[in-house]
mmCIF file of C-alpha atoms and ligand atoms in Angstrom:
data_model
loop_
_atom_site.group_PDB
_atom_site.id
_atom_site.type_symbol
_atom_site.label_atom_id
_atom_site.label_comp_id
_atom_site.label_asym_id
_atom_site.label_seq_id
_atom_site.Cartn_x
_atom_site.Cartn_y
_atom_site.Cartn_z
ATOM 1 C CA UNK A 1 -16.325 10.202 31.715
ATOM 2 C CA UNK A 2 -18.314 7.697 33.836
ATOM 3 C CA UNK A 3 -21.057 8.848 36.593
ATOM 4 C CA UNK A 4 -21.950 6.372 38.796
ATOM 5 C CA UNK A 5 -25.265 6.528 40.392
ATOM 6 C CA UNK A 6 -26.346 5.666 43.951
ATOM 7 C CA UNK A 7 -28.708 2.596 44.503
ATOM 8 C CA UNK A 8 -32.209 2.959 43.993
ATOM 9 C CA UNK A 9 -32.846 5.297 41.801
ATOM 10 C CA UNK A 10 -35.421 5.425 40.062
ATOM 11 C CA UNK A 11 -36.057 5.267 36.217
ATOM 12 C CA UNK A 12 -37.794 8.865 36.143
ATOM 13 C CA UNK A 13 -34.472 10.512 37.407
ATOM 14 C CA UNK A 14 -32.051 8.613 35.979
ATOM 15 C CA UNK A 15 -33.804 9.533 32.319
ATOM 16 C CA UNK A 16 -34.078 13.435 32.914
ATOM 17 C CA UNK A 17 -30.572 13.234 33.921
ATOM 18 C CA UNK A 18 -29.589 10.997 30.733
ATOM 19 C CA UNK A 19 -31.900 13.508 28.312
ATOM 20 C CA UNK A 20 -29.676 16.346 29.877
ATOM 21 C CA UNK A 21 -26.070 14.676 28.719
ATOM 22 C CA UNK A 22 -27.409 13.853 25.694
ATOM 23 C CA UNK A 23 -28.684 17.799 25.032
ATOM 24 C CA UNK A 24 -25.317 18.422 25.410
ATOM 25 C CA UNK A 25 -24.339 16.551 22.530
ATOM 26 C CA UNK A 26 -22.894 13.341 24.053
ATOM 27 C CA UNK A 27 -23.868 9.679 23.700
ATOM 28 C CA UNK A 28 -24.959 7.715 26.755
ATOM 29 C CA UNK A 29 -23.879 4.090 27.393
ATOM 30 C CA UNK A 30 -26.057 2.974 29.869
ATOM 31 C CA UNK A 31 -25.061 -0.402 32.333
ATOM 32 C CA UNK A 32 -28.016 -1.264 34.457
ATOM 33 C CA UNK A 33 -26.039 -4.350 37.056
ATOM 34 C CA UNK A 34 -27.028 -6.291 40.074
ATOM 35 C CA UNK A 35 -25.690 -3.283 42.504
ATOM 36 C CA UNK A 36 -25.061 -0.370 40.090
ATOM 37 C CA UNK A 37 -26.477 2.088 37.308
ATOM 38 C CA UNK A 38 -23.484 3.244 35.246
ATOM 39 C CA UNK A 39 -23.508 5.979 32.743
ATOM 40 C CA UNK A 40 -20.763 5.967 29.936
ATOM 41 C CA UNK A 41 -20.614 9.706 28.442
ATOM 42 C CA UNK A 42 -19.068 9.163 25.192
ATOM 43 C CA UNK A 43 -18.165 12.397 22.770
ATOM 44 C CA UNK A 44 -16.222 15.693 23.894
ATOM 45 C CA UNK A 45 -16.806 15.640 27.666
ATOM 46 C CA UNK A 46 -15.150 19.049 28.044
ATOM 47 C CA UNK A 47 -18.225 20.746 27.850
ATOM 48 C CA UNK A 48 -19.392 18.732 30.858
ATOM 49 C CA UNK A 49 -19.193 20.190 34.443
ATOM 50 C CA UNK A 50 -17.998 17.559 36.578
ATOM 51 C CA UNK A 51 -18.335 19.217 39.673
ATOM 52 C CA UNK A 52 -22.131 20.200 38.922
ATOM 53 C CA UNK A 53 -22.460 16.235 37.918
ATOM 54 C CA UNK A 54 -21.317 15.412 41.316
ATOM 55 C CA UNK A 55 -22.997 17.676 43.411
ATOM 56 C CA UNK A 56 -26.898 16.084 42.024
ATOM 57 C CA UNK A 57 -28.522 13.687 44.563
ATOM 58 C CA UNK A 58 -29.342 10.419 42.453
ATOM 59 C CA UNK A 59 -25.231 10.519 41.673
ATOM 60 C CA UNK A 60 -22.686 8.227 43.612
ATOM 61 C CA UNK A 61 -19.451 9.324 42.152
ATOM 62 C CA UNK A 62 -18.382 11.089 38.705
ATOM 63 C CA UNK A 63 -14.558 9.663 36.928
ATOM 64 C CA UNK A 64 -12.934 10.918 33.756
ATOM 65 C CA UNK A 65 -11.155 8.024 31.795
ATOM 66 C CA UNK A 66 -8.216 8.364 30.286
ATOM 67 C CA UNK A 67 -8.275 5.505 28.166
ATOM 68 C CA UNK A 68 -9.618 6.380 24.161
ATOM 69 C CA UNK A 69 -11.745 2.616 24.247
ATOM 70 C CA UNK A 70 -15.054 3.701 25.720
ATOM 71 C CA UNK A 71 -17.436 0.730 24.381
ATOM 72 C CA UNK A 72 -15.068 -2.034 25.569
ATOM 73 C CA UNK A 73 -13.788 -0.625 28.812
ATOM 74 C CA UNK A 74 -14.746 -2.095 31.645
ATOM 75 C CA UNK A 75 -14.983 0.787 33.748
ATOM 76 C CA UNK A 76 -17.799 1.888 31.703
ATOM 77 C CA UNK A 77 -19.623 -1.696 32.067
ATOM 78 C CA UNK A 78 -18.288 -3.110 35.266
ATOM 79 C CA UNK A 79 -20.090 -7.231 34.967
ATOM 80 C CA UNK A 80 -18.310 -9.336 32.640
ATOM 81 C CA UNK A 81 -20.048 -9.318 28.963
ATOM 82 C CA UNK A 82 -22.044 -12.603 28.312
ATOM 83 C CA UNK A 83 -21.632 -13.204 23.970
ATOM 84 C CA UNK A 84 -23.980 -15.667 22.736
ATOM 85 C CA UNK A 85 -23.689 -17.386 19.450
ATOM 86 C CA UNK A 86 -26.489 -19.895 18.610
ATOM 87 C CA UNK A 87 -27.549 -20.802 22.325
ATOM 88 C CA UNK A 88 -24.069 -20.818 23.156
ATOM 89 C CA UNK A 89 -22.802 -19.126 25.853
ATOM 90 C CA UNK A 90 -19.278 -17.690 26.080
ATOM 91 C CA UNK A 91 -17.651 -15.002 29.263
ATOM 92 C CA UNK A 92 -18.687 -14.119 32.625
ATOM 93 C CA UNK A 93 -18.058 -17.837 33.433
ATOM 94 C CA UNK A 94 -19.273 -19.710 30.655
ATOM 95 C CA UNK A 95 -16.207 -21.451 28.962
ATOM 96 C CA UNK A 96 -16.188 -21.977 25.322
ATOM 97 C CA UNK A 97 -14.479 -24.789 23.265
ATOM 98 C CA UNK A 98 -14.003 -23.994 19.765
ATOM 99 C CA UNK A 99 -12.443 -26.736 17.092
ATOM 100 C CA UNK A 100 -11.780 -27.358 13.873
ATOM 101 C CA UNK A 101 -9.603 -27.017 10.649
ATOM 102 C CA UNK A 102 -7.710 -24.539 9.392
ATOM 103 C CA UNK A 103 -9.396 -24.895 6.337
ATOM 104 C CA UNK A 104 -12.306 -26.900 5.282
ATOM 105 C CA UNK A 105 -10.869 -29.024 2.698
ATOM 106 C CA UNK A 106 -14.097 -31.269 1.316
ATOM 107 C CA UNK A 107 -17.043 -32.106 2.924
ATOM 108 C CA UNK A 108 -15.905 -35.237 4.201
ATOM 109 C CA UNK A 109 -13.074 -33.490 5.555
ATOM 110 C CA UNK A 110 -14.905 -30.771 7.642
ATOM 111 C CA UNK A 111 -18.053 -33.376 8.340
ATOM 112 C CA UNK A 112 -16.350 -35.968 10.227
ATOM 113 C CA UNK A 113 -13.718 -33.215 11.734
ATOM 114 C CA UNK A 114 -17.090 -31.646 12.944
ATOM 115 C CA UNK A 115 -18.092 -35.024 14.792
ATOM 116 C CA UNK A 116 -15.212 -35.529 16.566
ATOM 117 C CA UNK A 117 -14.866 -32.307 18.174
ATOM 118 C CA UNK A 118 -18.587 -32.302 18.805
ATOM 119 C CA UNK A 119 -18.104 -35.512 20.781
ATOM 120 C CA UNK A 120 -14.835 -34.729 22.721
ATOM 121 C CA UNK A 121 -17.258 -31.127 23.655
ATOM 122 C CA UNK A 122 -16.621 -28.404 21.715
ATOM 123 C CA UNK A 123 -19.535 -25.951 21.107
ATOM 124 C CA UNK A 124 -18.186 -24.259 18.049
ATOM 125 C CA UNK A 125 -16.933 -25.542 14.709
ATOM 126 C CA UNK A 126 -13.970 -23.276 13.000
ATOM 127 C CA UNK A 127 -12.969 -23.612 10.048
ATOM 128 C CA UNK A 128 -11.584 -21.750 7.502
ATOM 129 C CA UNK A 129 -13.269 -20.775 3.891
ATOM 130 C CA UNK A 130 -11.298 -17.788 2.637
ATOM 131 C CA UNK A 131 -7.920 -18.752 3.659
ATOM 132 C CA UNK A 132 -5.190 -15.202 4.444
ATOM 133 C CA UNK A 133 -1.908 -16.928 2.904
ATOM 134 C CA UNK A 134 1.188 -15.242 3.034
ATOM 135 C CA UNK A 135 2.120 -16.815 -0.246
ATOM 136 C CA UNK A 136 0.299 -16.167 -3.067
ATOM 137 C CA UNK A 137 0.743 -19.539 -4.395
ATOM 138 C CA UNK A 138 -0.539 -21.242 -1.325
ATOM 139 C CA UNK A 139 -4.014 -22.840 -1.247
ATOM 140 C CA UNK A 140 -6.685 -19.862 -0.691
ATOM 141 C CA UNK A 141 -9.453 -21.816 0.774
ATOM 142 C CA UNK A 142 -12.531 -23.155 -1.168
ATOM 143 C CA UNK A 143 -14.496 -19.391 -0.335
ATOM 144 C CA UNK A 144 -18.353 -19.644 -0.913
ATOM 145 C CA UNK A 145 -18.291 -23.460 -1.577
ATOM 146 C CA UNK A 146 -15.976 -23.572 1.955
ATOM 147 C CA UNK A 147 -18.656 -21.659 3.914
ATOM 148 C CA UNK A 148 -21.673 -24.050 1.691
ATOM 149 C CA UNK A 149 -19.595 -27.176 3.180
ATOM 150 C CA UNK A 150 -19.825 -25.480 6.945
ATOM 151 C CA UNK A 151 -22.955 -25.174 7.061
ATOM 152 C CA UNK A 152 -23.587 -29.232 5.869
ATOM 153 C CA UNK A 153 -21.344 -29.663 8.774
ATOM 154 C CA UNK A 154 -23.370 -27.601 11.012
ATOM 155 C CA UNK A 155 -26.822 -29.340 9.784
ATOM 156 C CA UNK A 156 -25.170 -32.880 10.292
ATOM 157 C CA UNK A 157 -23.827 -31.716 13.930
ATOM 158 C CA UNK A 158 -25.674 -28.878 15.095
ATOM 159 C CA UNK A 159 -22.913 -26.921 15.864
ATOM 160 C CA UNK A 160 -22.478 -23.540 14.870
ATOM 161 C CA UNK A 161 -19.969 -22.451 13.199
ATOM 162 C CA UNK A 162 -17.011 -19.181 13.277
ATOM 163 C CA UNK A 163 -15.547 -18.531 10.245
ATOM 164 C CA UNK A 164 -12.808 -15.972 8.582
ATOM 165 C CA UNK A 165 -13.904 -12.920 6.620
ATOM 166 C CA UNK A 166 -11.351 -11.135 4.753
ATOM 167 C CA UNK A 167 -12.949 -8.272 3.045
ATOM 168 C CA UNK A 168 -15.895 -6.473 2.977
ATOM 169 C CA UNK A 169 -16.924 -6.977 -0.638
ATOM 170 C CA UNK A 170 -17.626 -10.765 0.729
ATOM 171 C CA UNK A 171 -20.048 -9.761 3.577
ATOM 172 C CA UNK A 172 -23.230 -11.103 1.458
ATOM 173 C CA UNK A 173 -21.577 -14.606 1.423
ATOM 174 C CA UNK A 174 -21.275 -14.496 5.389
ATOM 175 C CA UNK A 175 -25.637 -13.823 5.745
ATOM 176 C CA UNK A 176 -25.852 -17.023 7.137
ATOM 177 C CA UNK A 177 -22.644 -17.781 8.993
ATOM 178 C CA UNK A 178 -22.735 -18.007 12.472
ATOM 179 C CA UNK A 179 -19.729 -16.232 13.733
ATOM 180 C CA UNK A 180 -17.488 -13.816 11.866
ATOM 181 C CA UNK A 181 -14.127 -14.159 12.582
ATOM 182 C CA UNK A 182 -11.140 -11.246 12.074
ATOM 183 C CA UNK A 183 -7.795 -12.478 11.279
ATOM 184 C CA UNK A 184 -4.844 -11.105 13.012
ATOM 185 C CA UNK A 185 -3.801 -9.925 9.756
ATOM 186 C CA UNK A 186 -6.716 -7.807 9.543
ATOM 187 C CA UNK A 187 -7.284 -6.687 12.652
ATOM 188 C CA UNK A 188 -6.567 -2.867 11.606
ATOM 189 C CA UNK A 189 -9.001 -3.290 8.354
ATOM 190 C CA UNK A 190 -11.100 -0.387 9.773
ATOM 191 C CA UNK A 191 -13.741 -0.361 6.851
ATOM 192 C CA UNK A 192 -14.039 -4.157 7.556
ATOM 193 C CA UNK A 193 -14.493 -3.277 11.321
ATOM 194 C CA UNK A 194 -16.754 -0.960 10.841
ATOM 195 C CA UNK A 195 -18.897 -2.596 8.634
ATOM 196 C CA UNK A 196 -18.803 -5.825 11.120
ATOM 197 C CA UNK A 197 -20.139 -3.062 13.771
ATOM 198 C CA UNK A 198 -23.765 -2.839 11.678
ATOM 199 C CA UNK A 199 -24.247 -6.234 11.891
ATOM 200 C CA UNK A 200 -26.153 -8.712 14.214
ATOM 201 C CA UNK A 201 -23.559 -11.564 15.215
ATOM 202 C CA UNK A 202 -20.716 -12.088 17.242
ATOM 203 C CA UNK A 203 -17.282 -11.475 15.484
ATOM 204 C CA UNK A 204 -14.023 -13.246 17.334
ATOM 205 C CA UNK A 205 -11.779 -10.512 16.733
ATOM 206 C CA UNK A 206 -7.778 -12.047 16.533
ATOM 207 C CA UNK A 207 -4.880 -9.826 17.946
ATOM 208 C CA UNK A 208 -2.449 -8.565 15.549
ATOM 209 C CA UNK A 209 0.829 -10.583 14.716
ATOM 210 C CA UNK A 210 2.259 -7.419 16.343
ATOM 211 C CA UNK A 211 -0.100 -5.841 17.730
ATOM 212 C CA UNK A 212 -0.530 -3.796 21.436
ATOM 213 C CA UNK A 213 -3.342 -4.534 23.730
ATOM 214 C CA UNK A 214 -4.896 -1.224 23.403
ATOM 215 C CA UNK A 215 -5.096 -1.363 19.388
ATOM 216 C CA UNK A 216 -6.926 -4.840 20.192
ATOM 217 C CA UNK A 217 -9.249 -2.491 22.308
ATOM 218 C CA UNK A 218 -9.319 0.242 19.849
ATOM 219 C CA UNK A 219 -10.407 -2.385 17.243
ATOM 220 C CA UNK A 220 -13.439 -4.067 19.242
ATOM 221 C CA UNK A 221 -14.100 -0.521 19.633
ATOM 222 C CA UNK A 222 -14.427 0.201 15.977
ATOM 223 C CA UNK A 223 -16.729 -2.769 16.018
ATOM 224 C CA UNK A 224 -18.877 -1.546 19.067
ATOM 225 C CA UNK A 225 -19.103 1.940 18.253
ATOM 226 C CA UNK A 226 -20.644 1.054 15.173
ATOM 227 C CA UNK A 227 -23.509 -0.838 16.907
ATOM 228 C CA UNK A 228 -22.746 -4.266 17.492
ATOM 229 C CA UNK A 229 -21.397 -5.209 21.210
ATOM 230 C CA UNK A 230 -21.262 -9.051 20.603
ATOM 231 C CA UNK A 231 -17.188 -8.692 20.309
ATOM 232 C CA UNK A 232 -14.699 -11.833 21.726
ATOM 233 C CA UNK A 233 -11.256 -11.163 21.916
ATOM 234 C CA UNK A 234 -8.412 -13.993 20.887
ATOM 235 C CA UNK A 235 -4.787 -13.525 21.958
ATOM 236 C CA UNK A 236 -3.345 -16.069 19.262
ATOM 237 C CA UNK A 237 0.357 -14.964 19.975
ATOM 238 C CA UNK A 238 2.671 -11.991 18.784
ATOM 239 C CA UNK A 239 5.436 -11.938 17.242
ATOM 240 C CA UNK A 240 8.994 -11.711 19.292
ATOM 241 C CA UNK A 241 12.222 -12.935 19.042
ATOM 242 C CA UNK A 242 11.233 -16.693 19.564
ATOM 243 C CA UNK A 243 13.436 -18.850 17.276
ATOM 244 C CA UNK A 244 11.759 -22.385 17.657
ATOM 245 C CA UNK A 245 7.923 -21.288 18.111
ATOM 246 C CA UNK A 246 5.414 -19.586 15.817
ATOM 247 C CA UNK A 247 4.586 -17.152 17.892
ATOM 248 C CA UNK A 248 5.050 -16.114 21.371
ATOM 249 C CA UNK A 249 1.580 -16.305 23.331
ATOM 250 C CA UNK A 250 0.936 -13.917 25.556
ATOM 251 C CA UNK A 251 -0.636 -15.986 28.418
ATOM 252 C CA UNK A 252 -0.763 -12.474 30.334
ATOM 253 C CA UNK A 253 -2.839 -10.913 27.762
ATOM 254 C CA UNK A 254 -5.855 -12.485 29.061
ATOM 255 C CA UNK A 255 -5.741 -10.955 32.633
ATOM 256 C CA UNK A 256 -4.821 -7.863 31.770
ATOM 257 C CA UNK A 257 -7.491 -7.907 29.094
ATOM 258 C CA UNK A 258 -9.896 -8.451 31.891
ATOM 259 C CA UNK A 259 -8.818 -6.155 33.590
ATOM 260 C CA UNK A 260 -9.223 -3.369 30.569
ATOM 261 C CA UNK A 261 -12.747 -4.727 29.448
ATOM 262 C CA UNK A 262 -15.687 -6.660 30.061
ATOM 263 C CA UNK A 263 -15.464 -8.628 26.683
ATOM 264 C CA UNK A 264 -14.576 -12.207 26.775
ATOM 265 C CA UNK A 265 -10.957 -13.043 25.963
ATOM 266 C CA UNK A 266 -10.705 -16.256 24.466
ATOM 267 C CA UNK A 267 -7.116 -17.485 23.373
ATOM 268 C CA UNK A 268 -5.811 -19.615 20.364
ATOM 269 C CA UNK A 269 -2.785 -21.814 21.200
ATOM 270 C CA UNK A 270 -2.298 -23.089 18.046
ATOM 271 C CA UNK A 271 -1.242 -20.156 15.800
ATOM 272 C CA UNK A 272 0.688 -19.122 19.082
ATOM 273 C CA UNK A 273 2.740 -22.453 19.088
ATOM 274 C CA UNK A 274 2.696 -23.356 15.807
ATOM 275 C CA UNK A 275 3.380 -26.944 16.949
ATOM 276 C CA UNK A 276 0.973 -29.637 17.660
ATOM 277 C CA UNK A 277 2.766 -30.925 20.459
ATOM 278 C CA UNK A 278 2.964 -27.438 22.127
ATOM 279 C CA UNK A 279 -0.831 -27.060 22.067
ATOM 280 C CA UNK A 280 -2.136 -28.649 25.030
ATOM 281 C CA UNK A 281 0.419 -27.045 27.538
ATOM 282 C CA UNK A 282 -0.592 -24.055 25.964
ATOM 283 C CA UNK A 283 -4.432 -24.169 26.089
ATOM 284 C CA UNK A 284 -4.159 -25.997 30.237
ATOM 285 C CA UNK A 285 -1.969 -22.303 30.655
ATOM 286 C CA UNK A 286 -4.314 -20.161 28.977
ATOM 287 C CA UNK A 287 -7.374 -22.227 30.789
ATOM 288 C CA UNK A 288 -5.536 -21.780 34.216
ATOM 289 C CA UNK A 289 -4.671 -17.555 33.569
ATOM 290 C CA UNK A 290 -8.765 -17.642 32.991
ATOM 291 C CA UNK A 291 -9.006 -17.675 29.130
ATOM 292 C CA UNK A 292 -13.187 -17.589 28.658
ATOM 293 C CA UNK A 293 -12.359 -20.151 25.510
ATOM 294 C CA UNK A 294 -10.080 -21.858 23.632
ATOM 295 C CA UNK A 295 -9.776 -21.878 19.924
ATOM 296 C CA UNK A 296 -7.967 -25.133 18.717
ATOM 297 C CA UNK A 297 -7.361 -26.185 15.173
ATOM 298 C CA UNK A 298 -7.609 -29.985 14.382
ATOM 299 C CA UNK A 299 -7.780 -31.923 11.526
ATOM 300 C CA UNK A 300 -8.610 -35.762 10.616
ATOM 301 C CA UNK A 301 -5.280 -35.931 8.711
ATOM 302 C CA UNK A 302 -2.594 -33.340 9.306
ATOM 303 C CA UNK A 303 -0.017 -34.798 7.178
ATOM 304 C CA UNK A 304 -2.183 -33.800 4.267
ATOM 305 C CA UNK A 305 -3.843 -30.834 5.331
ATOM 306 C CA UNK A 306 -4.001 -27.888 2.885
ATOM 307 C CA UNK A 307 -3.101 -25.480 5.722
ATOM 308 C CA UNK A 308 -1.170 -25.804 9.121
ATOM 309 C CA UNK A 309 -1.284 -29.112 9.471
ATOM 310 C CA UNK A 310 1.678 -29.070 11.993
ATOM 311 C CA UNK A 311 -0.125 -27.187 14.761
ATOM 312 C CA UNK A 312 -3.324 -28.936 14.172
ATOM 313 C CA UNK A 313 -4.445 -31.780 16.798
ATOM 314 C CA UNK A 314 -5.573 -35.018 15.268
ATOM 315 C CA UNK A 315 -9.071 -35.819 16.756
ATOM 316 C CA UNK A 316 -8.358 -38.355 19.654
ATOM 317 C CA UNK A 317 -5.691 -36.039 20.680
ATOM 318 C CA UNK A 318 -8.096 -33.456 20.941
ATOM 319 C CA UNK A 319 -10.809 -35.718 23.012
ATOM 320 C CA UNK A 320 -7.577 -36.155 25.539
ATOM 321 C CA UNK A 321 -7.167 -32.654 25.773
ATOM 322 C CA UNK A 322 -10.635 -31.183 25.987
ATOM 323 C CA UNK A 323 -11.071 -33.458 29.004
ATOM 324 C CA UNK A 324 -8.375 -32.281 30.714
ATOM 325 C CA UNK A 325 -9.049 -28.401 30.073
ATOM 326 C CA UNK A 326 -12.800 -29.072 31.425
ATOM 327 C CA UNK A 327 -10.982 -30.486 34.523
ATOM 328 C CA UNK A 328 -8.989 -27.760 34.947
ATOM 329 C CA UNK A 329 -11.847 -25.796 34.273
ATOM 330 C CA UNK A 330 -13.376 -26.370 37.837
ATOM 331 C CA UNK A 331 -10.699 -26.185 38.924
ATOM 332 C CA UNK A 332 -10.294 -22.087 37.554
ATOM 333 C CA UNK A 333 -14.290 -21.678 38.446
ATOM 334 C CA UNK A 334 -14.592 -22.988 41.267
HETATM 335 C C1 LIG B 1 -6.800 -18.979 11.398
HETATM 336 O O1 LIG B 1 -7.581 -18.892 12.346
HETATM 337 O O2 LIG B 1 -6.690 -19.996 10.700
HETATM 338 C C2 LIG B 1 -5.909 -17.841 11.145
HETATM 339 C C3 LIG B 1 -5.478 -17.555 9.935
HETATM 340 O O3 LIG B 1 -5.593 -17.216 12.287
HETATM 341 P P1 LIG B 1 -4.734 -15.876 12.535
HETATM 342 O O4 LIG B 1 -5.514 -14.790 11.874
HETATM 343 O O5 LIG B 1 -4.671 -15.787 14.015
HETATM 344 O O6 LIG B 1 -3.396 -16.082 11.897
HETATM 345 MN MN1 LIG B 2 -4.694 -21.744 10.706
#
């Protein structure tokens, strides 16, 4: 249930009334914006009578919602959500370039990748340190000495960094990582959610291989509910019956996303593709439908990278493309 209250009231009122909810046993999610005060009741709102609610003079209007995402909805929080990481900035019109490997491979490797997305603009280093394979044979990622070599890269660069975490038995590792990311492949690891939502740091939290919007929401919900709000949705593509691409990406994930929640929804067009020569038509698509961020994998020499080396960008073909999505870019914003 939401209650919206009129303008101008004041702090006094809008307390007694928030002490009263919460007497009756329900949590209060309060959004303070430019024009309005909204109140998210969260917990059984049975007990609450709506038409009492309405009736009180410091209250505008009084909805039930439907939907079972209460942190994340948007009705409940109606400005976009700013997420900061580091100084960095990303929703409610700040646009956020992420880039890197899929792995970090050496320290040369993830150092001079680091550089050259730094110069073409990106904000963000990724880059992988414990590596979801579907094959157990396949290269796992270097784990603690991967997220050691990220950080190098972040002291030689200055950029922060988003990384993967797989399990919870690894969170001590992650103390000093910038960014957690979620993996599609564990984006219904509820123990892992949960234990994301008690920390202080943004998590990117990827959409299922095949996955539904609203268990995206339910997820970042697990996350919020638990405490931490700094959540960033990707839409890195879902599985379909594609035959030639990766993935299918689901360019109208991020309006409707928008629509559902105030979180930004940031989108990943090289899982989705699969192909390094799909990529930039991709991320100019998901830039023009009004992705807050792109997520882009490139490496220094795909050929011989440990992990998808096809969809990853070599560096001056990222500089090419990161100019053109900040040109589209005002053309979206503006
Ligand atoms: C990745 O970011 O390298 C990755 C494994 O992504 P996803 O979880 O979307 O497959
Ligand atoms: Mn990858």
């Amino acid at each position: 249930m939401i209650v919206v209250l009129k303008q101008g009231v004041t702090e006094a009122k809008r307390d007694q009334l928030i002490n009263w909810l919460q007497d009756l046993g329900l949590r209060i999610h309060l959004s303070v914006g430019e024009y309005q005060t909204v109140l998210g009741l969260v917990g059984d709102t049975s007990q609450v009578d709506m038409d009492l609610v309405s009736s009180l003079e410091i209250v505008d209007s009084v909805k039930r919602v439907s939907e079972p995402f209460k942190c994340c909805n948007r009705k409940f929080h109606p400005e976009d959500m700013v997420v900061e990481c580091e100084g960095v900035k990303i929703g409610g019109g700040h646009f956020a370039m992420i880039a890197g490997p899929c792995s970090v491979e050496s320290e040369e490797q993830i150092v001079t990748v680091a550089k050259a997305v730094k110069a073409a603009g990106a904000q963000l280093l990724r880059g992988g340190a414990f590596k979801p394979r579907t094959s157990p044979y396949d290269f796992p990622g270097l784990k603690a000495t991967g997220l050691e070599l990220l950080k190098i890269a972040r002291q030689e660069t200055g950029l922060p960094f988003v990384t993967e975490i797989m399990s919870v038995a690894d969170l001590p590792l992650f103390e000093d990582v910038d960014m957690l990311q979620v993996g599609a492949r564990n984006m219904q690891n509820f123990d892992l959610l949960r234990e994301l939502g008690k920390l202080d740091k943004p998590i990117l939290l990827k959409r299922g291989l095949a996955n539904t919007l609203k268990e995206l929401l339910m997820s970042a919900e697990y996350i919020m509910a638990n405490g931490n709000e700094r959540v960033i949705l990707c839409e890195r593509g879902i599985r379909t019956f594609s035959d030639y691409t990766r993935n299918t990406l689901d360019i109208s994930a991020v309006p409707m996303l928008h629509e559902l929640t105030h979180l930004p929804v940031i989108v990943d067009p090289s899982h989705a593709t699969g192909m390094a020569r799909l990529v930039p038509s991709c991320a100019l698509a998901a830039t023009a439908a009004g992705a807050d961020g792109l997520i882009i994998e490139v490496h220094n020499d795909p050929i011989h990278a440990l992990c998808d080396g096809a969809q990853s960008l070599r560096p001056e073909e990222y500089t090419e493309l990161a100019a053109k999505v900040m040109q589209l870019r005002e053309v979206v914003a503006g």
